[in-house]
Amino acid sequence: MAEDIKVIVFSLGEEEYGIEVEKVKTVERLMPITRVPKTPPFIKGVVNLRGVVVPVIDLRGRFGLAETEATEATRIIVVNSGEMEVGFIVDRANDVTDIGSDQIELPPEVVGGIQAKYLRGVAKTEGGRLLVMLNLSEVLNKSELVQLEQMEA
């Protein structure tokens, strides 16, 4: 019997993505972001989240997708990545759903223009939805994490 994984579903454009619930700390409305010099363009800066400085990454920029204007639906999904928290800007946070671990297939080389290394797989849900599951350890690679940790300090 396959184990069910709870995932938070979010959107970038028309594509739907998933992150395991246990890796997500909170989902927040977009808030003022303080720019940090000398960081890659997809790192938007930092936010103060209840007294904790959290680096914020634009997932569209990270994946090389065209950036769009923020809307009322834009959210920051704060995840735990190793020892630190990182916020991802997404177009919409849609819902929470259960996915059987046997429903996740290896990703094709490119999904919606995003390289496979950023993806854990593609899940087919019972409702016929395709969810692109993120590989958080690749979305934030080691050298970028070091850079983000220095930002926090």
XYZ file of C-alpha atoms in Angstrom:
153
model
C 0.000 0.000 0.000
C 1.467 3.326 -1.078
C 1.865 5.965 1.545
C -0.091 9.209 1.109
C 1.860 12.459 1.083
C 0.094 15.721 1.968
C 1.165 18.506 -0.378
C 0.458 22.207 -0.663
C -0.534 22.962 -4.247
C 0.559 26.286 -5.727
C 0.648 27.848 -9.181
C 3.163 29.609 -11.364
C 1.194 30.691 -14.405
C -0.908 27.758 -15.626
C 1.294 25.058 -14.064
C 0.507 23.536 -10.666
C 3.269 22.502 -8.285
C 3.441 20.701 -4.981
C 5.602 20.909 -1.855
C 5.216 18.403 0.975
C 3.255 19.945 3.853
C 5.852 18.913 6.435
C 8.455 21.115 4.677
C 6.162 24.170 4.710
C 6.190 26.398 7.755
C 3.595 28.961 6.692
C 1.895 30.584 3.694
C 1.836 34.388 3.849
C 0.411 37.235 1.809
C 3.004 39.237 -0.100
C 4.664 41.765 2.224
C 7.326 44.449 1.824
C 10.649 42.856 0.811
C 13.977 44.510 1.599
C 16.408 44.192 -1.336
C 19.865 42.826 -0.615
C 22.735 43.905 -2.882
C 25.015 41.435 -4.695
C 22.528 38.574 -4.814
C 21.259 36.700 -7.890
C 18.247 38.407 -9.539
C 15.813 35.676 -8.415
C 16.635 36.386 -4.755
C 14.240 39.250 -4.095
C 15.586 40.112 -0.643
C 14.469 39.456 2.926
C 11.288 39.861 4.970
C 10.816 40.126 8.708
C 8.424 37.334 9.594
C 7.419 37.564 13.238
C 10.918 38.609 14.241
C 12.750 36.157 11.967
C 14.620 37.424 8.898
C 13.618 35.181 5.994
C 15.271 35.329 2.544
C 12.719 35.441 -0.288
C 13.152 33.824 -3.691
C 10.982 34.455 -6.743
C 10.323 30.940 -8.049
C 9.462 32.324 -11.496
C 12.897 33.946 -11.680
C 14.559 30.836 -10.246
C 13.062 28.682 -12.965
C 13.733 31.179 -15.750
C 10.039 31.951 -16.293
C 8.842 35.438 -17.195
C 8.192 37.539 -14.092
C 4.689 38.924 -13.621
C 3.180 41.639 -11.491
C 2.105 40.584 -8.021
C -1.640 40.235 -7.530
C -3.998 39.843 -4.581
C -3.462 36.070 -4.934
C 0.374 36.227 -4.806
C 1.749 34.352 -1.784
C 5.026 33.633 -0.046
C 5.386 29.976 0.917
C 7.912 29.718 3.745
C 9.738 26.384 3.773
C 12.355 24.814 5.993
C 15.466 24.066 3.982
C 18.025 22.411 6.215
C 18.720 24.748 9.114
C 17.031 27.823 7.662
C 13.705 29.165 6.474
C 13.287 30.461 2.943
C 10.260 32.124 1.333
C 9.151 31.325 -2.214
C 7.036 33.859 -4.104
C 4.303 32.018 -6.038
C 1.359 33.244 -8.120
C -1.252 31.429 -6.001
C -1.366 28.916 -3.170
C -4.331 26.778 -4.162
C -5.055 23.994 -1.715
C -3.763 20.992 0.189
C -4.181 17.538 -1.291
C -3.114 13.947 -0.671
C -0.944 12.182 -3.210
C -0.029 8.510 -3.073
C 3.744 8.096 -3.236
C 3.118 5.618 -6.081
C 1.463 8.414 -8.106
C 4.764 10.326 -8.429
C 6.646 9.565 -11.624
C 10.148 10.652 -12.578
C 10.076 14.036 -14.278
C 10.697 14.434 -17.996
C 13.833 16.445 -18.910
C 11.894 19.710 -19.031
C 8.440 20.505 -17.635
C 6.917 23.844 -18.593
C 10.398 25.152 -19.373
C 11.783 24.083 -15.974
C 14.817 21.799 -15.825
C 14.273 18.340 -14.359
C 16.951 18.858 -11.665
C 14.548 21.203 -9.817
C 11.803 18.591 -9.878
C 11.261 15.527 -7.737
C 8.681 14.168 -10.123
C 5.247 14.647 -11.602
C 2.217 13.393 -9.683
C -1.042 12.403 -11.334
C -3.887 12.952 -8.888
C -7.190 11.110 -8.952
C -8.928 14.204 -10.276
C -6.689 14.096 -13.339
C -4.510 17.012 -12.210
C -0.800 16.943 -12.928
C 1.285 18.298 -10.060
C 4.943 19.095 -10.519
C 6.678 18.112 -7.275
C 9.608 20.350 -6.327
C 12.992 19.050 -5.269
C 13.771 21.652 -2.578
C 17.405 20.625 -2.225
C 17.998 21.594 -5.872
C 15.782 24.690 -5.939
C 18.245 25.997 -3.350
C 21.667 24.615 -4.079
C 24.447 24.586 -1.483
C 26.318 27.714 -2.608
C 23.097 29.731 -2.715
C 22.145 28.484 0.757
C 25.502 29.692 2.065
C 24.838 33.076 0.456
C 21.347 33.179 2.025
C 22.709 32.215 5.445
C 25.136 35.131 5.200
C 22.179 37.396 4.382
C 20.427 36.235 7.554
C 23.492 37.081 9.620
